[in-house]
mmCIF file of C-alpha atoms in Angstrom:
data_model
loop_
_atom_site.group_PDB
_atom_site.id
_atom_site.type_symbol
_atom_site.label_atom_id
_atom_site.label_comp_id
_atom_site.label_asym_id
_atom_site.label_seq_id
_atom_site.Cartn_x
_atom_site.Cartn_y
_atom_site.Cartn_z
ATOM 1 C CA MET A 20 25.436 7.637 33.182
ATOM 2 C CA LEU A 21 23.919 10.996 32.097
ATOM 3 C CA SER A 22 25.468 10.852 28.766
ATOM 4 C CA TYR A 23 23.684 7.431 28.336
ATOM 5 C CA PHE A 24 20.279 9.071 29.087
ATOM 6 C CA SER A 25 20.902 11.900 26.657
ATOM 7 C CA VAL A 26 20.937 9.573 23.739
ATOM 8 C CA ILE A 27 17.749 7.909 24.654
ATOM 9 C CA PRO A 28 14.534 9.858 23.342
ATOM 10 C CA LYS A 29 12.548 11.613 25.934
ATOM 11 C CA GLU A 30 9.538 9.544 25.127
ATOM 12 C CA LYS A 31 11.323 6.393 26.161
ATOM 13 C CA ARG A 32 12.933 7.486 29.293
ATOM 14 C CA GLN A 33 11.651 7.955 32.724
ATOM 15 C CA PHE A 34 13.060 9.480 35.842
ATOM 16 C CA ILE A 35 11.073 9.223 39.232
ATOM 17 C CA LEU A 36 12.254 11.784 41.843
ATOM 18 C CA THR A 37 10.891 12.783 45.051
ATOM 19 C CA THR A 38 11.911 16.098 46.435
ATOM 20 C CA HIS A 39 10.954 18.943 48.729
ATOM 21 C CA ASN A 40 13.268 21.239 46.804
ATOM 22 C CA ALA A 41 11.388 23.527 44.444
ATOM 23 C CA SER A 42 14.510 24.370 42.399
ATOM 24 C CA VAL A 43 14.967 20.779 41.424
ATOM 25 C CA ALA A 44 11.314 20.058 40.642
ATOM 26 C CA VAL A 45 10.467 23.275 38.663
ATOM 27 C CA SER A 46 13.724 23.895 36.983
ATOM 28 C CA SER A 47 14.007 20.376 35.491
ATOM 29 C CA ASP A 48 11.041 21.137 33.334
ATOM 30 C CA SER A 49 9.098 18.048 34.527
ATOM 31 C CA ASP A 50 6.295 16.737 32.365
ATOM 32 C CA MET A 51 4.432 15.181 35.207
ATOM 33 C CA PHE A 52 3.960 16.236 38.840
ATOM 34 C CA ILE A 53 2.287 13.944 41.274
ATOM 35 C CA VAL A 54 1.214 15.543 44.438
ATOM 36 C CA VAL A 55 0.353 13.045 47.241
ATOM 37 C CA ASN A 56 -1.303 13.294 50.722
ATOM 38 C CA SER A 57 -0.167 10.611 52.815
ATOM 39 C CA ASN A 58 0.167 9.423 56.388
ATOM 40 C CA SER A 59 1.979 6.213 57.830
ATOM 41 C CA LYS A 60 -0.604 3.868 56.371
ATOM 42 C CA GLN A 61 -1.873 5.284 53.041
ATOM 43 C CA ALA A 62 -1.196 7.763 50.279
ATOM 44 C CA ASN A 63 -3.714 9.464 48.005
ATOM 45 C CA VAL A 64 -3.035 11.414 44.782
ATOM 46 C CA LYS A 65 -4.156 14.938 45.342
ATOM 47 C CA CYS A 66 -3.382 16.078 41.784
ATOM 48 C CA LEU A 67 -1.220 15.319 38.831
ATOM 49 C CA GLY A 68 -0.123 16.753 35.557
ATOM 50 C CA ALA A 69 2.182 19.440 34.093
ATOM 51 C CA ILE A 70 2.849 22.675 35.922
ATOM 52 C CA GLU A 71 0.517 24.474 33.476
ATOM 53 C CA ASN A 72 -2.336 22.684 35.273
ATOM 54 C CA LYS A 73 -3.839 25.209 37.701
ATOM 55 C CA ASN A 74 -4.346 22.621 40.518
ATOM 56 C CA VAL A 75 -0.829 21.351 40.090
ATOM 57 C CA LYS A 76 0.797 24.962 40.038
ATOM 58 C CA ASN A 77 -1.058 25.829 43.239
ATOM 59 C CA ALA A 78 0.078 22.517 44.924
ATOM 60 C CA VAL A 79 3.612 23.085 43.864
ATOM 61 C CA ILE A 80 3.610 26.649 45.138
ATOM 62 C CA GLN A 81 2.043 25.421 48.462
ATOM 63 C CA HIS A 82 4.065 22.404 49.108
ATOM 64 C CA LEU A 83 7.464 23.122 47.478
ATOM 65 C CA GLU A 84 7.738 26.876 47.706
ATOM 66 C CA GLY A 85 6.163 27.012 51.227
ATOM 67 C CA GLY A 86 3.090 29.094 50.086
ATOM 68 C CA GLU A 87 2.227 32.190 48.023
ATOM 69 C CA GLU A 88 4.369 34.755 49.946
ATOM 70 C CA PRO A 89 7.681 32.797 49.811
ATOM 71 C CA TYR A 90 6.969 32.048 46.105
ATOM 72 C CA GLN A 91 6.405 35.701 45.347
ATOM 73 C CA LEU A 92 9.656 36.688 47.098
ATOM 74 C CA ARG A 93 11.612 34.017 45.155
ATOM 75 C CA ARG A 94 9.852 34.877 41.978
ATOM 76 C CA LYS A 95 10.954 38.610 42.232
ATOM 77 C CA LYS A 96 14.514 37.713 43.261
ATOM 78 C CA TYR A 97 15.126 35.326 40.433
ATOM 79 C CA ASN A 98 12.680 36.954 37.858
ATOM 80 C CA PHE A 99 10.656 33.871 36.955
ATOM 81 C CA ASN A 100 6.998 32.800 36.901
ATOM 82 C CA LEU A 101 5.380 29.367 37.372
#
């Protein structure tokens, strides 16, 4: 299945993935993050865009990394920056 998707140009393929795993989301070099606030009845888009967008980056750090402190520990351990 993955070999099938590798021959389709990036502009013509789409994966929709939901995760709370920062490694999956950030390491996959996603073009679009959609951060949603929700309850049992409704969902609202908090922010969307690439990780380079300041609001998206902050939301990813807060929601997927667990906040600034865990992000800094992980960043130092694996030598990376968002």
